[in-house]
């Protein structure tokens, strides 16, 4: 296998604006899946496989199941107001489907190909990959908003490998995570 080359691409503020405008012009599910990546910092596959049953409408918390999460751990993520408004818009279109982003077959989710990242690149004039959005969220949370890295890690569902993180600290930091995402 080829050696993995980590990317360091972070979209600039003006690029984010251009990409957002392209998302507004894209088909609803395509644009919404990418908007949710920017609003929540989650991976594309986590967004695309989102189920309505995973969203607690009383607390506005989305639980990403362990089987979907890259690290195999469930992640409870408070949803910011903008994400909730977007989900309401999607619900009007997808109705009673199990998935927020339904695919072609029953219980399947919208495929990566169907999200048309290349069309968003073309329409926005911004060269980016979907995972660059996650990196952009993390970078601006820390640099522009001065959100502590422990909270950014919590948003991204990164594993804390310190002794405290592995063995002792069991809090979910939902209040701080909600504030950070908002």
Tab-separated table of N, CA and C in Angstrom:
chain	number	residue	atom	x	y	z
A	1	UNK	N	0.819	-1.200	0.000
A	1	UNK	CA	0.000	0.000	0.000
A	1	UNK	C	0.860	1.261	0.000
A	2	UNK	N	0.340	2.283	-0.635
A	2	UNK	CA	1.069	3.549	-0.690
A	2	UNK	C	1.079	4.201	0.683
A	3	UNK	N	2.121	4.956	0.956
A	3	UNK	CA	2.223	5.670	2.220
A	3	UNK	C	1.157	6.768	2.245
A	4	UNK	N	0.454	6.850	3.365
A	4	UNK	CA	-0.601	7.852	3.495
A	4	UNK	C	0.012	9.245	3.567
A	5	UNK	N	-0.532	10.153	2.767
A	5	UNK	CA	-0.079	11.537	2.755
A	5	UNK	C	-1.154	12.403	3.393
A	6	UNK	N	-0.938	12.790	4.652
A	6	UNK	CA	-1.967	13.636	5.266
A	6	UNK	C	-2.041	14.990	4.569
A	7	UNK	N	-3.254	15.471	4.380
A	7	UNK	CA	-3.448	16.780	3.761
A	7	UNK	C	-3.474	17.839	4.843
A	8	UNK	N	-3.174	19.054	4.459
A	8	UNK	CA	-3.229	20.133	5.439
A	8	UNK	C	-4.096	21.289	4.952
A	9	UNK	N	-4.953	21.014	3.996
A	9	UNK	CA	-5.795	22.038	3.379
A	9	UNK	C	-6.863	22.524	4.346
A	10	UNK	N	-6.869	23.829	4.588
A	10	UNK	CA	-7.901	24.495	5.367
A	10	UNK	C	-8.482	25.585	4.484
A	11	UNK	N	-9.792	25.583	4.321
A	11	UNK	CA	-10.424	26.594	3.488
A	11	UNK	C	-10.356	27.958	4.165
A	12	UNK	N	-10.074	28.979	3.393
A	12	UNK	CA	-10.070	30.351	3.890
A	12	UNK	C	-11.524	30.826	4.004
A	13	UNK	N	-11.742	31.882	4.748
A	13	UNK	CA	-13.106	32.366	4.987
A	13	UNK	C	-13.857	32.628	3.675
A	14	UNK	N	-13.211	33.271	2.728
A	14	UNK	CA	-13.860	33.564	1.447
A	14	UNK	C	-14.176	32.281	0.673
A	15	UNK	N	-13.311	31.282	0.784
A	15	UNK	CA	-13.559	30.002	0.125
A	15	UNK	C	-14.769	29.299	0.750
A	16	UNK	N	-14.895	29.388	2.057
A	16	UNK	CA	-16.047	28.791	2.730
A	16	UNK	C	-17.329	29.434	2.201
A	17	UNK	N	-17.311	30.747	2.069
A	17	UNK	CA	-18.479	31.464	1.548
A	17	UNK	C	-18.834	30.970	0.147
A	18	UNK	N	-17.839	30.834	-0.722
A	18	UNK	CA	-18.085	30.371	-2.096
A	18	UNK	C	-18.625	28.943	-2.117
A	19	UNK	N	-18.064	28.090	-1.287
A	19	UNK	CA	-18.524	26.700	-1.229
A	19	UNK	C	-19.958	26.651	-0.700
A	20	UNK	N	-20.260	27.468	0.308
A	20	UNK	CA	-21.615	27.499	0.876
A	20	UNK	C	-22.630	27.932	-0.182
A	21	UNK	N	-22.276	28.931	-0.973
A	21	UNK	CA	-23.168	29.392	-2.051
A	21	UNK	C	-23.396	28.267	-3.058
A	22	UNK	N	-22.334	27.522	-3.386
A	22	UNK	CA	-22.481	26.379	-4.296
A	22	UNK	C	-23.366	25.305	-3.671
A	23	UNK	N	-23.255	25.108	-2.356
A	23	UNK	CA	-24.112	24.140	-1.664
A	23	UNK	C	-25.573	24.556	-1.737
A	24	UNK	N	-25.823	25.865	-1.641
A	24	UNK	CA	-27.203	26.366	-1.743
A	24	UNK	C	-27.808	26.067	-3.108
A	25	UNK	N	-26.978	26.052	-4.144
A	25	UNK	CA	-27.463	25.833	-5.508
A	25	UNK	C	-27.523	24.354	-5.886
A	26	UNK	N	-26.888	23.497	-5.088
A	26	UNK	CA	-26.846	22.054	-5.362
A	26	UNK	C	-28.197	21.427	-5.008
A	27	UNK	N	-28.458	20.204	-5.496
A	27	UNK	CA	-29.656	19.490	-5.052
A	27	UNK	C	-29.667	19.424	-3.517
A	28	UNK	N	-30.850	19.465	-2.928
A	28	UNK	CA	-30.993	19.595	-1.482
A	28	UNK	C	-30.129	18.611	-0.694
A	29	UNK	N	-30.230	17.321	-0.978
A	29	UNK	CA	-29.511	16.332	-0.179
A	29	UNK	C	-27.997	16.465	-0.337
A	30	UNK	N	-27.554	16.799	-1.522
A	30	UNK	CA	-26.116	17.003	-1.740
A	30	UNK	C	-25.635	18.209	-0.944
A	31	UNK	N	-26.274	19.340	-1.152
A	31	UNK	CA	-25.858	20.548	-0.448
A	31	UNK	C	-25.959	20.387	1.058
A	32	UNK	N	-27.034	19.766	1.519
A	32	UNK	CA	-27.244	19.600	2.956
A	32	UNK	C	-26.196	18.690	3.585
A	33	UNK	N	-25.792	17.637	2.880
A	33	UNK	CA	-24.790	16.736	3.459
A	33	UNK	C	-23.470	17.475	3.672
A	34	UNK	N	-23.090	18.314	2.721
A	34	UNK	CA	-21.846	19.079	2.865
A	34	UNK	C	-22.000	20.199	3.900
A	35	UNK	N	-23.166	20.818	3.954
A	35	UNK	CA	-23.390	21.857	4.967
A	35	UNK	C	-23.266	21.251	6.365
A	36	UNK	N	-23.844	20.063	6.550
A	36	UNK	CA	-23.750	19.426	7.866
A	36	UNK	C	-22.306	19.075	8.220
A	37	UNK	N	-21.499	18.765	7.218
A	37	UNK	CA	-20.074	18.530	7.495
A	37	UNK	C	-19.443	19.794	8.063
A	38	UNK	N	-19.779	20.940	7.492
A	38	UNK	CA	-19.229	22.209	7.982
A	38	UNK	C	-19.841	22.636	9.314
A	39	UNK	N	-21.081	22.324	9.537
A	39	UNK	CA	-21.754	22.735	10.771
A	39	UNK	C	-21.412	21.852	11.963
A	40	UNK	N	-21.012	20.608	11.700
A	40	UNK	CA	-20.770	19.670	12.799
A	40	UNK	C	-19.337	19.151	12.877
A	41	UNK	N	-18.584	19.261	11.789
A	41	UNK	CA	-17.220	18.732	11.776
A	41	UNK	C	-17.151	17.216	11.646
A	42	UNK	N	-18.239	16.580	11.289
A	42	UNK	CA	-18.250	15.117	11.201
A	42	UNK	C	-17.821	14.631	9.822
A	43	UNK	N	-17.420	13.373	9.764
A	43	UNK	CA	-16.992	12.757	8.506
A	43	UNK	C	-18.190	12.580	7.579
A	44	UNK	N	-17.895	12.569	6.283
A	44	UNK	CA	-18.947	12.417	5.289
A	44	UNK	C	-19.769	11.161	5.467
A	45	UNK	N	-19.125	10.040	5.732
A	45	UNK	CA	-19.859	8.783	5.879
A	45	UNK	C	-20.756	8.830	7.108
A	46	UNK	N	-20.338	9.541	8.154
A	46	UNK	CA	-21.176	9.667	9.343
A	46	UNK	C	-22.411	10.511	9.042
A	47	UNK	N	-22.214	11.569	8.287
A	47	UNK	CA	-23.342	12.423	7.893
A	47	UNK	C	-24.293	11.644	6.983
A	48	UNK	N	-23.741	11.033	5.933
A	48	UNK	CA	-24.596	10.358	4.942
A	48	UNK	C	-25.346	9.164	5.524
A	49	UNK	N	-24.808	8.533	6.575
A	49	UNK	CA	-25.481	7.365	7.147
A	49	UNK	C	-26.384	7.729	8.327
A	50	UNK	N	-26.592	9.004	8.575
A	50	UNK	CA	-27.433	9.481	9.674
A	50	UNK	C	-28.856	8.925	9.532
A	51	UNK	N	-29.397	8.451	10.668
A	51	UNK	CA	-30.774	7.954	10.717
A	51	UNK	C	-31.603	8.892	11.586
A	52	UNK	N	-32.857	9.035	11.242
A	52	UNK	CA	-33.740	9.897	12.029
A	52	UNK	C	-33.830	9.408	13.475
A	53	UNK	N	-33.805	8.096	13.675
A	53	UNK	CA	-33.896	7.537	15.030
A	53	UNK	C	-32.673	7.868	15.884
A	54	UNK	N	-31.579	8.264	15.268
A	54	UNK	CA	-30.367	8.607	16.017
A	54	UNK	C	-30.394	10.041	16.546
A	55	UNK	N	-31.433	10.785	16.186
A	55	UNK	CA	-31.539	12.183	16.608
A	55	UNK	C	-32.596	12.291	17.695
A	56	UNK	N	-32.164	12.733	18.881
A	56	UNK	CA	-33.070	12.951	20.002
A	56	UNK	C	-33.621	14.370	19.881
A	57	UNK	N	-34.882	14.487	19.522
A	57	UNK	CA	-35.464	15.803	19.268
A	57	UNK	C	-35.763	16.583	20.560
A	58	UNK	N	-35.745	15.902	21.694
A	58	UNK	CA	-35.946	16.612	22.970
A	58	UNK	C	-34.673	17.354	23.390
A	59	UNK	N	-33.533	16.718	23.178
A	59	UNK	CA	-32.256	17.312	23.594
A	59	UNK	C	-31.468	17.875	22.415
A	60	UNK	N	-31.949	17.593	21.182
A	60	UNK	CA	-31.247	17.997	19.962
A	60	UNK	C	-29.827	17.441	19.913
A	61	UNK	N	-29.720	16.171	20.286
A	61	UNK	CA	-28.439	15.466	20.267
A	61	UNK	C	-28.525	14.336	19.250
A	62	UNK	N	-27.507	14.265	18.415
A	62	UNK	CA	-27.380	13.193	17.431
A	62	UNK	C	-26.382	12.194	17.980
A	63	UNK	N	-26.796	10.936	18.094
A	63	UNK	CA	-25.881	9.879	18.519
A	63	UNK	C	-25.396	9.139	17.281
A	64	UNK	N	-24.112	9.265	17.019
A	64	UNK	CA	-23.500	8.556	15.895
A	64	UNK	C	-23.162	7.165	16.416
A	65	UNK	N	-23.775	6.124	15.867
A	65	UNK	CA	-23.554	4.775	16.383
A	65	UNK	C	-22.100	4.320	16.227
A	66	UNK	N	-21.669	3.462	17.127
A	66	UNK	CA	-20.298	2.953	17.109
A	66	UNK	C	-19.966	2.276	15.782
A	67	UNK	N	-20.938	1.589	15.189
A	67	UNK	CA	-20.658	0.865	13.939
A	67	UNK	C	-20.407	1.804	12.759
A	68	UNK	N	-20.762	3.063	12.886
A	68	UNK	CA	-20.536	4.047	11.823
A	68	UNK	C	-19.272	4.854	12.094
A	69	UNK	N	-18.962	5.030	13.366
A	69	UNK	CA	-17.829	5.860	13.780
A	69	UNK	C	-16.500	5.206	13.416
A	70	UNK	N	-15.544	6.001	12.969
A	70	UNK	CA	-14.240	5.486	12.550
A	70	UNK	C	-13.511	4.792	13.699
A	71	UNK	N	-13.644	5.340	14.924
A	71	UNK	CA	-12.928	4.744	16.047
A	71	UNK	C	-13.745	3.663	16.765
A	72	UNK	N	-14.927	3.362	16.273
A	72	UNK	CA	-15.739	2.305	16.861
A	72	UNK	C	-16.423	2.698	18.162
A	73	UNK	N	-16.431	3.996	18.477
A	73	UNK	CA	-17.094	4.486	19.684
A	73	UNK	C	-18.252	5.391	19.297
A	74	UNK	N	-19.376	5.187	19.950
A	74	UNK	CA	-20.525	6.059	19.703
A	74	UNK	C	-20.153	7.486	20.098
A	75	UNK	N	-20.737	8.449	19.407
A	75	UNK	CA	-20.467	9.849	19.681
A	75	UNK	C	-21.787	10.583	19.830
A	76	UNK	N	-21.991	11.219	20.983
A	76	UNK	CA	-23.183	12.040	21.209
A	76	UNK	C	-22.810	13.469	20.861
A	77	UNK	N	-23.483	14.010	19.857
A	77	UNK	CA	-23.129	15.318	19.339
A	77	UNK	C	-24.330	16.255	19.381
A	78	UNK	N	-24.237	17.342	20.162
A	78	UNK	CA	-25.322	18.326	20.154
A	78	UNK	C	-25.380	19.005	18.789
A	79	UNK	N	-26.568	19.195	18.282
A	79	UNK	CA	-26.719	19.808	16.966
A	79	UNK	C	-26.961	21.306	17.098
A	80	UNK	N	-26.176	22.120	16.394
A	80	UNK	CA	-26.399	23.567	16.435
A	80	UNK	C	-27.709	23.935	15.741
A	81	UNK	N	-28.224	25.127	16.058
A	81	UNK	CA	-29.515	25.571	15.507
A	81	UNK	C	-29.561	25.492	13.983
A	82	UNK	N	-28.495	25.897	13.324
A	82	UNK	CA	-28.480	25.893	11.863
A	82	UNK	C	-28.619	24.466	11.314
A	83	UNK	N	-27.992	23.506	11.984
A	83	UNK	CA	-28.104	22.108	11.557
A	83	UNK	C	-29.529	21.607	11.773
A	84	UNK	N	-30.141	21.989	12.883
A	84	UNK	CA	-31.525	21.571	13.156
A	84	UNK	C	-32.485	22.126	12.112
A	85	UNK	N	-32.297	23.377	11.730
A	85	UNK	CA	-33.147	23.980	10.695
A	85	UNK	C	-32.973	23.249	9.367
A	86	UNK	N	-31.756	22.883	9.049
A	86	UNK	CA	-31.467	22.148	7.819
A	86	UNK	C	-32.123	20.767	7.853
A	87	UNK	N	-32.070	20.102	8.997
A	87	UNK	CA	-32.692	18.787	9.127
A	87	UNK	C	-34.219	18.875	8.975
A	88	UNK	N	-34.818	19.936	9.481
A	88	UNK	CA	-36.269	20.129	9.294
A	88	UNK	C	-36.611	20.256	7.815
A	89	UNK	N	-35.773	20.970	7.084
A	89	UNK	CA	-35.982	21.139	5.639
A	89	UNK	C	-35.864	19.795	4.917
A	90	UNK	N	-34.875	19.002	5.313
A	90	UNK	CA	-34.667	17.689	4.702
A	90	UNK	C	-35.848	16.773	4.998
A	91	UNK	N	-36.326	16.818	6.233
A	91	UNK	CA	-37.418	15.928	6.655
A	91	UNK	C	-38.666	16.128	5.792
A	92	UNK	N	-38.899	17.358	5.362
A	92	UNK	CA	-40.054	17.652	4.507
A	92	UNK	C	-39.948	16.915	3.176
A	93	UNK	N	-38.729	16.651	2.737
A	93	UNK	CA	-38.505	15.998	1.448
A	93	UNK	C	-38.406	14.481	1.598
A	94	UNK	N	-37.700	14.009	2.626
A	94	UNK	CA	-37.457	12.575	2.760
A	94	UNK	C	-38.568	11.849	3.488
A	95	UNK	N	-39.405	12.591	4.197
A	95	UNK	CA	-40.568	11.990	4.833
A	95	UNK	C	-40.267	10.856	5.774
A	96	UNK	N	-40.824	9.672	5.473
A	96	UNK	CA	-40.751	8.540	6.385
A	96	UNK	C	-39.573	7.607	6.165
A	97	UNK	N	-38.608	8.017	5.363
A	97	UNK	CA	-37.425	7.175	5.182
A	97	UNK	C	-36.702	7.012	6.510
A	98	UNK	N	-36.049	5.880	6.696
A	98	UNK	CA	-35.253	5.631	7.910
A	98	UNK	C	-34.042	6.562	7.946
A	99	UNK	N	-33.442	6.777	6.787
A	99	UNK	CA	-32.225	7.571	6.686
A	99	UNK	C	-32.543	9.034	6.392
A	100	UNK	N	-31.726	9.915	6.954
A	100	UNK	CA	-31.845	11.337	6.651
A	100	UNK	C	-31.471	11.570	5.190
A	101	UNK	N	-30.450	10.833	4.715
A	101	UNK	CA	-29.988	10.925	3.333
A	101	UNK	C	-30.173	9.561	2.673
A	102	UNK	N	-31.415	9.242	2.288
A	102	UNK	CA	-31.682	7.907	1.753
A	102	UNK	C	-31.012	7.671	0.408
A	103	UNK	N	-30.608	6.424	0.208
A	103	UNK	CA	-30.006	6.029	-1.058
A	103	UNK	C	-31.044	5.439	-1.985
A	104	UNK	N	-30.554	4.765	-3.005
A	104	UNK	CA	-31.436	4.172	-4.015
A	104	UNK	C	-32.236	2.995	-3.467
A	105	UNK	N	-31.602	2.194	-2.589
A	105	UNK	CA	-32.269	1.000	-2.043
A	105	UNK	C	-32.752	1.271	-0.621
A	106	UNK	N	-33.734	0.511	-0.194
A	106	UNK	CA	-34.286	0.627	1.158
A	106	UNK	C	-33.178	0.473	2.191
A	107	UNK	N	-33.153	1.335	3.173
A	107	UNK	CA	-32.199	1.340	4.286
A	107	UNK	C	-30.763	1.634	3.865
A	108	UNK	N	-30.548	1.980	2.619
A	108	UNK	CA	-29.225	2.378	2.159
A	108	UNK	C	-29.115	3.888	2.319
A	109	UNK	N	-27.888	4.392	2.331
A	109	UNK	CA	-27.732	5.834	2.446
A	109	UNK	C	-27.099	6.404	1.189
A	110	UNK	N	-27.236	7.699	1.039
A	110	UNK	CA	-26.739	8.416	-0.124
A	110	UNK	C	-25.266	8.091	-0.337
A	111	UNK	N	-24.926	7.663	-1.525
A	111	UNK	CA	-23.536	7.284	-1.781
A	111	UNK	C	-22.662	8.512	-1.938
A	112	UNK	N	-21.372	8.305	-1.756
A	112	UNK	CA	-20.411	9.398	-1.927
A	112	UNK	C	-20.519	9.960	-3.337
A	113	UNK	N	-20.631	9.084	-4.330
A	113	UNK	CA	-20.714	9.535	-5.715
A	113	UNK	C	-21.931	10.435	-5.920
A	114	UNK	N	-23.019	10.105	-5.242
A	114	UNK	CA	-24.248	10.882	-5.406
A	114	UNK	C	-24.145	12.274	-4.795
A	115	UNK	N	-23.150	12.515	-3.956
A	115	UNK	CA	-23.039	13.830	-3.340
A	115	UNK	C	-22.326	14.827	-4.237
A	116	UNK	N	-21.681	14.349	-5.304
A	116	UNK	CA	-21.125	15.241	-6.317
A	116	UNK	C	-20.165	16.297	-5.776
A	117	UNK	N	-19.151	15.859	-5.052
A	117	UNK	CA	-18.143	16.801	-4.551
A	117	UNK	C	-17.475	17.540	-5.699
A	118	UNK	N	-17.277	16.853	-6.812
A	118	UNK	CA	-16.622	17.496	-7.957
A	118	UNK	C	-17.469	18.648	-8.500
A	119	UNK	N	-18.801	18.500	-8.472
A	119	UNK	CA	-19.677	19.585	-8.937
A	119	UNK	C	-19.571	20.783	-8.000
A	120	UNK	N	-19.455	20.538	-6.706
A	120	UNK	CA	-19.293	21.645	-5.760
A	120	UNK	C	-17.957	22.349	-5.964
A	121	UNK	N	-16.925	21.576	-6.257
A	121	UNK	CA	-15.614	22.185	-6.555
A	121	UNK	C	-15.724	23.070	-7.786
A	122	UNK	N	-16.363	22.533	-8.819
A	122	UNK	CA	-16.513	23.286	-10.062
A	122	UNK	C	-17.357	24.542	-9.858
A	123	UNK	N	-18.504	24.387	-9.222
A	123	UNK	CA	-19.438	25.504	-9.068
A	123	UNK	C	-18.932	26.586	-8.119
A	124	UNK	N	-18.106	26.194	-7.155
A	124	UNK	CA	-17.580	27.169	-6.194
A	124	UNK	C	-16.257	27.778	-6.662
A	125	UNK	N	-15.562	27.052	-7.550
A	125	UNK	CA	-14.231	27.499	-7.957
A	125	UNK	C	-13.188	27.265	-6.875
A	126	UNK	N	-13.525	26.438	-5.889
A	126	UNK	CA	-12.617	26.159	-4.771
A	126	UNK	C	-12.171	24.705	-4.846
A	127	UNK	N	-10.856	24.501	-4.852
A	127	UNK	CA	-10.308	23.150	-4.877
A	127	UNK	C	-10.276	22.613	-3.449
A	128	UNK	N	-11.161	21.675	-3.148
A	128	UNK	CA	-11.206	21.083	-1.814
A	128	UNK	C	-11.673	19.641	-1.919
A	129	UNK	N	-11.382	18.890	-0.889
A	129	UNK	CA	-11.891	17.535	-0.738
A	129	UNK	C	-12.844	17.564	0.447
A	130	UNK	N	-13.833	16.683	0.494
A	130	UNK	CA	-14.788	16.719	1.596
A	130	UNK	C	-14.130	16.713	2.982
A	131	UNK	N	-13.075	15.935	3.157
A	131	UNK	CA	-12.441	15.867	4.487
A	131	UNK	C	-11.775	17.193	4.864
A	132	UNK	N	-11.469	18.034	3.870
A	132	UNK	CA	-10.906	19.350	4.166
A	132	UNK	C	-11.884	20.191	4.983
A	133	UNK	N	-13.178	19.925	4.841
A	133	UNK	CA	-14.181	20.671	5.596
A	133	UNK	C	-14.055	20.368	7.085
A	134	UNK	N	-13.814	19.117	7.410
A	134	UNK	CA	-13.625	18.693	8.810
A	134	UNK	C	-12.392	19.376	9.405
A	135	UNK	N	-11.336	19.384	8.651
A	135	UNK	CA	-10.094	20.034	9.092
A	135	UNK	C	-10.308	21.539	9.264
A	136	UNK	N	-11.077	22.126	8.369
A	136	UNK	CA	-11.378	23.550	8.441
A	136	UNK	C	-12.146	23.865	9.715
A	137	UNK	N	-13.148	23.064	10.030
A	137	UNK	CA	-13.934	23.261	11.249
A	137	UNK	C	-13.021	23.216	12.474
A	138	UNK	N	-12.210	22.187	12.573
A	138	UNK	CA	-11.331	22.028	13.737
A	138	UNK	C	-10.356	23.191	13.858
A	139	UNK	N	-9.786	23.607	12.747
A	139	UNK	CA	-8.801	24.688	12.762
A	139	UNK	C	-9.420	25.993	13.227
A	140	UNK	N	-10.571	26.352	12.681
A	140	UNK	CA	-11.197	27.622	13.061
A	140	UNK	C	-11.779	27.587	14.467
A	141	UNK	N	-12.230	26.421	14.913
A	141	UNK	CA	-12.700	26.332	16.296
A	141	UNK	C	-11.558	26.698	17.248
A	142	UNK	N	-10.407	26.144	16.958
A	142	UNK	CA	-9.264	26.371	17.837
A	142	UNK	C	-8.652	27.762	17.636
A	143	UNK	N	-8.397	28.139	16.391
A	143	UNK	CA	-7.682	29.394	16.120
A	143	UNK	C	-8.560	30.634	16.237
A	144	UNK	N	-9.724	30.632	15.607
A	144	UNK	CA	-10.577	31.826	15.589
A	144	UNK	C	-11.450	31.948	16.834
A	145	UNK	N	-11.927	30.815	17.337
A	145	UNK	CA	-12.877	30.848	18.444
A	145	UNK	C	-12.243	30.510	19.793
A	146	UNK	N	-10.983	30.118	19.782
A	146	UNK	CA	-10.235	29.808	21.001
A	146	UNK	C	-10.902	28.702	21.826
A	147	UNK	N	-11.451	27.725	21.131
A	147	UNK	CA	-12.074	26.582	21.801
A	147	UNK	C	-10.955	25.608	22.171
A	148	UNK	N	-10.936	25.157	23.420
A	148	UNK	CA	-9.866	24.248	23.851
A	148	UNK	C	-9.814	22.976	22.995
A	149	UNK	N	-8.620	22.499	22.787
A	149	UNK	CA	-8.430	21.303	21.957
A	149	UNK	C	-9.210	20.108	22.501
A	150	UNK	N	-9.359	20.001	23.820
A	150	UNK	CA	-10.112	18.871	24.377
A	150	UNK	C	-11.556	18.879	23.881
A	151	UNK	N	-12.123	20.070	23.694
A	151	UNK	CA	-13.499	20.175	23.200
A	151	UNK	C	-13.524	19.915	21.691
A	152	UNK	N	-12.524	20.423	20.963
A	152	UNK	CA	-12.439	20.144	19.522
A	152	UNK	C	-12.312	18.638	19.312
A	153	UNK	N	-11.476	17.976	20.117
A	153	UNK	CA	-11.341	16.517	20.027
A	153	UNK	C	-12.669	15.836	20.312
A	154	UNK	N	-13.406	16.368	21.250
A	154	UNK	CA	-14.716	15.803	21.603
A	154	UNK	C	-15.687	15.935	20.427
A	155	UNK	N	-15.686	17.113	19.788
A	155	UNK	CA	-16.532	17.325	18.611
A	155	UNK	C	-16.171	16.319	17.521
A	156	UNK	N	-14.875	16.125	17.292
A	156	UNK	CA	-14.407	15.251	16.217
A	156	UNK	C	-14.443	13.766	16.587
A	157	UNK	N	-14.790	13.464	17.845
A	157	UNK	CA	-14.812	12.091	18.353
A	157	UNK	C	-13.433	11.444	18.281
A	158	UNK	N	-12.420	12.215	18.606
A	158	UNK	CA	-11.070	11.667	18.677
A	158	UNK	C	-10.859	11.042	20.049
A	159	UNK	N	-10.090	9.979	20.078
A	159	UNK	CA	-9.823	9.259	21.312
A	159	UNK	C	-8.719	9.969	22.081
A	160	UNK	N	-8.978	10.233	23.354
A	160	UNK	CA	-7.965	10.807	24.238
A	160	UNK	C	-7.112	9.648	24.746
A	161	UNK	N	-5.856	9.608	24.335
A	161	UNK	CA	-4.995	8.477	24.696
A	161	UNK	C	-4.222	8.704	25.993
A	162	UNK	N	-4.477	9.820	26.675
A	162	UNK	CA	-3.826	10.043	27.969
A	162	UNK	C	-4.409	9.077	29.004
A	163	UNK	N	-3.718	8.890	30.100
A	163	UNK	CA	-4.205	8.017	31.167
A	163	UNK	C	-5.558	8.511	31.673
A	164	UNK	N	-5.679	9.813	31.848
A	164	UNK	CA	-6.950	10.371	32.321
A	164	UNK	C	-8.061	10.068	31.325
A	165	UNK	N	-7.783	10.305	30.042
A	165	UNK	CA	-8.791	10.066	29.015
A	165	UNK	C	-9.171	8.609	28.866
A	166	UNK	N	-8.176	7.718	28.956
A	166	UNK	CA	-8.440	6.285	28.754
A	166	UNK	C	-9.106	5.625	29.956
A	167	UNK	N	-8.784	6.092	31.152
A	167	UNK	CA	-9.223	5.341	32.329
A	167	UNK	C	-10.157	6.080	33.286
A	168	UNK	N	-10.124	7.398	33.289
A	168	UNK	CA	-10.830	8.096	34.358
A	168	UNK	C	-11.934	9.040	33.898
A	169	UNK	N	-11.656	9.916	32.983
A	169	UNK	CA	-12.629	10.930	32.590
A	169	UNK	C	-13.723	10.299	31.731
A	170	UNK	N	-14.949	10.330	32.220
A	170	UNK	CA	-16.067	9.727	31.504
A	170	UNK	C	-17.145	10.743	31.148
A	171	UNK	N	-16.874	12.018	31.381
A	171	UNK	CA	-17.855	13.052	31.052
A	171	UNK	C	-17.986	13.222	29.552
A	172	UNK	N	-19.160	13.673	29.108
A	172	UNK	CA	-19.368	13.827	27.671
A	172	UNK	C	-19.227	15.272	27.192
A	173	UNK	N	-19.106	16.233	28.127
A	173	UNK	CA	-18.881	17.637	27.771
A	173	UNK	C	-19.938	18.158	26.791
A	174	UNK	N	-21.186	17.712	26.947
A	174	UNK	CA	-22.232	18.123	26.014
A	174	UNK	C	-22.469	19.631	26.026
A	175	UNK	N	-22.423	20.251	27.187
A	175	UNK	CA	-22.663	21.696	27.271
A	175	UNK	C	-21.577	22.452	26.506
A	176	UNK	N	-20.312	22.103	26.763
A	176	UNK	CA	-19.198	22.771	26.085
A	176	UNK	C	-19.185	22.465	24.593
A	177	UNK	N	-19.521	21.245	24.239
A	177	UNK	CA	-19.560	20.862	22.833
A	177	UNK	C	-20.676	21.621	22.112
A	178	UNK	N	-21.825	21.740	22.767
A	178	UNK	CA	-22.941	22.488	22.172
A	178	UNK	C	-22.538	23.947	21.946
A	179	UNK	N	-21.900	24.548	22.930
A	179	UNK	CA	-21.450	25.940	22.791
A	179	UNK	C	-20.430	26.080	21.656
A	180	UNK	N	-19.520	25.135	21.561
A	180	UNK	CA	-18.487	25.188	20.522
A	180	UNK	C	-19.113	25.090	19.126
A	181	UNK	N	-20.064	24.187	18.953
A	181	UNK	CA	-20.690	24.003	17.645
A	181	UNK	C	-21.613	25.155	17.292
A	182	UNK	N	-22.230	25.742	18.284
A	182	UNK	CA	-23.115	26.864	18.031
A	182	UNK	C	-22.309	28.054	17.539
